[in-house]
């Protein structure tokens, strides 16, 4: 079984690279951030605050998450509804970061991620894959870039999708999420000791993909 873990902060390019690497290797890509975004969607839909630990715990038992692949793209169904189209809306990023700090949410998602990785060859991207979800993963990467570069990438992406936020707003959001994600009590964002560190600030996606694929094939020899 191949399990490739790609961790790092928001906007580091993890999902672009994870998708490209999965395609090159003919394996599946699991976007674990989308799982936390789906929990945020479910919680908000129930009118519960994403930081209300008791309230979230009260409704978590009813959350049924089903991850499917349709035409090669990951789709997340929550209690039978495909929530994928709503997950990248700007307010969902902060909501996902907040809800992901709740231990009950993390344990539920981590269990699903471990089950998934045990039965599929998969590239997973997230914050805690190499340190907490799959400490035994064969190949681990920690991908980052300067906050300014990450904000510029996210801003470009949002503007292309018709969003109307400023670069400064995106940078503020990235800084807030970096702080949240790396200071929470359970499984905070940090580099695993055996992860390969990649600073993508001055690299093209093709260069990063090539580096990851080459490293994976060397490790598998
Ligand atoms: O990768 P993303 O921006 O879609 O992730 C959204 C939020 O989910 C992120 O701010 C922190 C959380 N997350 C997490 O805590 N652990 C993961 N493995 C993936 C995401």
mmCIF file of C-alpha atoms in Angstrom, residues 122-220:
data_model
loop_
_atom_site.group_PDB
_atom_site.id
_atom_site.type_symbol
_atom_site.label_atom_id
_atom_site.label_comp_id
_atom_site.label_asym_id
_atom_site.label_seq_id
_atom_site.Cartn_x
_atom_site.Cartn_y
_atom_site.Cartn_z
ATOM 1 C CA UNK A 122 -3.499 7.302 -1.675
ATOM 2 C CA UNK A 123 -1.934 10.763 -1.512
ATOM 3 C CA UNK A 124 -3.404 12.674 1.443
ATOM 4 C CA UNK A 125 -2.906 16.351 2.079
ATOM 5 C CA UNK A 126 -3.611 18.132 5.347
ATOM 6 C CA UNK A 127 -1.961 19.417 8.510
ATOM 7 C CA UNK A 128 -1.352 16.328 10.656
ATOM 8 C CA UNK A 129 -1.156 13.401 8.245
ATOM 9 C CA UNK A 130 2.530 12.616 8.742
ATOM 10 C CA UNK A 131 2.584 13.407 12.456
ATOM 11 C CA UNK A 132 -0.701 11.999 13.722
ATOM 12 C CA UNK A 133 -3.000 10.333 11.190
ATOM 13 C CA UNK A 134 -0.437 8.089 9.499
ATOM 14 C CA UNK A 135 2.859 8.247 11.393
ATOM 15 C CA UNK A 136 3.902 5.084 9.496
ATOM 16 C CA UNK A 137 3.262 6.562 6.009
ATOM 17 C CA UNK A 138 5.976 5.529 3.534
ATOM 18 C CA UNK A 139 6.506 9.021 2.108
ATOM 19 C CA UNK A 140 6.024 12.293 3.941
ATOM 20 C CA UNK A 141 6.401 15.854 2.731
ATOM 21 C CA UNK A 142 6.103 19.190 4.487
ATOM 22 C CA UNK A 143 5.300 21.847 1.938
ATOM 23 C CA UNK A 144 5.328 25.543 2.624
ATOM 24 C CA UNK A 145 5.925 28.973 1.054
ATOM 25 C CA UNK A 146 6.176 32.504 2.430
ATOM 26 C CA UNK A 147 2.845 33.890 3.767
ATOM 27 C CA UNK A 148 2.920 36.634 1.100
ATOM 28 C CA UNK A 149 3.371 34.116 -1.730
ATOM 29 C CA UNK A 150 0.625 31.885 -0.312
ATOM 30 C CA UNK A 151 -1.733 34.866 0.002
ATOM 31 C CA UNK A 152 -1.002 35.903 -3.582
ATOM 32 C CA UNK A 153 -1.773 32.405 -4.876
ATOM 33 C CA UNK A 154 -5.047 32.176 -2.918
ATOM 34 C CA UNK A 155 -6.041 35.700 -3.951
ATOM 35 C CA UNK A 156 -5.462 34.922 -7.644
ATOM 36 C CA UNK A 157 -7.525 31.733 -7.308
ATOM 37 C CA UNK A 158 -10.398 33.583 -5.589
ATOM 38 C CA UNK A 159 -10.404 36.451 -8.104
ATOM 39 C CA UNK A 160 -10.450 33.943 -10.989
ATOM 40 C CA UNK A 161 -13.554 32.415 -9.412
ATOM 41 C CA UNK A 162 -15.223 35.834 -9.300
ATOM 42 C CA UNK A 163 -14.499 36.630 -5.622
ATOM 43 C CA UNK A 164 -14.070 40.248 -4.506
ATOM 44 C CA UNK A 165 -11.582 40.203 -1.622
ATOM 45 C CA UNK A 166 -8.375 42.193 -1.275
ATOM 46 C CA UNK A 167 -4.900 40.687 -1.069
ATOM 47 C CA UNK A 168 -4.586 42.064 2.479
ATOM 48 C CA UNK A 169 -7.794 40.255 3.545
ATOM 49 C CA UNK A 170 -6.458 36.979 2.190
ATOM 50 C CA UNK A 171 -3.101 37.528 3.922
ATOM 51 C CA UNK A 172 -4.868 38.283 7.232
ATOM 52 C CA UNK A 173 -6.956 35.108 6.850
ATOM 53 C CA UNK A 174 -3.838 33.035 6.097
ATOM 54 C CA UNK A 175 -2.006 34.443 9.134
ATOM 55 C CA UNK A 176 -5.011 33.731 11.386
ATOM 56 C CA UNK A 177 -5.340 30.182 10.103
ATOM 57 C CA UNK A 178 -1.587 29.531 10.399
ATOM 58 C CA UNK A 179 -1.810 30.557 14.035
ATOM 59 C CA UNK A 180 -4.992 28.537 14.722
ATOM 60 C CA UNK A 181 -3.776 25.414 12.931
ATOM 61 C CA UNK A 182 -0.379 25.366 14.614
ATOM 62 C CA UNK A 183 -1.513 26.274 18.140
ATOM 63 C CA UNK A 184 -4.438 23.921 18.724
ATOM 64 C CA UNK A 185 -4.094 21.313 21.450
ATOM 65 C CA UNK A 186 -4.701 18.165 19.379
ATOM 66 C CA UNK A 187 -2.469 17.324 16.395
ATOM 67 C CA UNK A 188 -1.320 20.856 15.521
ATOM 68 C CA UNK A 189 0.355 21.656 12.231
ATOM 69 C CA UNK A 190 4.038 20.798 12.405
ATOM 70 C CA UNK A 191 6.641 19.084 10.280
ATOM 71 C CA UNK A 192 7.149 15.364 10.981
ATOM 72 C CA UNK A 193 10.791 14.549 11.779
ATOM 73 C CA UNK A 194 10.992 12.227 8.769
ATOM 74 C CA UNK A 195 9.181 14.514 6.307
ATOM 75 C CA UNK A 196 10.958 16.004 3.287
ATOM 76 C CA UNK A 197 10.760 19.816 3.564
ATOM 77 C CA UNK A 198 9.862 21.682 0.379
ATOM 78 C CA UNK A 199 9.723 25.468 0.166
ATOM 79 C CA UNK A 200 7.624 26.106 -2.950
ATOM 80 C CA UNK A 201 7.975 29.926 -2.901
ATOM 81 C CA UNK A 202 10.162 30.044 -6.013
ATOM 82 C CA UNK A 203 9.151 26.759 -7.600
ATOM 83 C CA UNK A 204 6.601 26.023 -10.323
ATOM 84 C CA UNK A 205 3.941 23.368 -9.641
ATOM 85 C CA UNK A 206 5.629 21.166 -12.268
ATOM 86 C CA UNK A 207 8.979 21.378 -10.459
ATOM 87 C CA UNK A 208 7.391 20.494 -7.114
ATOM 88 C CA UNK A 209 5.430 17.582 -8.625
ATOM 89 C CA UNK A 210 8.595 16.250 -10.257
ATOM 90 C CA UNK A 211 10.495 16.472 -6.972
ATOM 91 C CA UNK A 212 7.751 14.634 -5.065
ATOM 92 C CA UNK A 213 7.347 11.883 -7.692
ATOM 93 C CA UNK A 214 11.134 11.392 -7.854
ATOM 94 C CA UNK A 215 11.432 11.229 -4.061
ATOM 95 C CA UNK A 216 8.551 8.737 -3.831
ATOM 96 C CA UNK A 217 10.094 6.443 -6.437
ATOM 97 C CA UNK A 218 13.495 6.603 -4.699
ATOM 98 C CA UNK A 219 11.911 5.761 -1.343
ATOM 99 C CA UNK A 220 9.994 2.832 -2.832
#
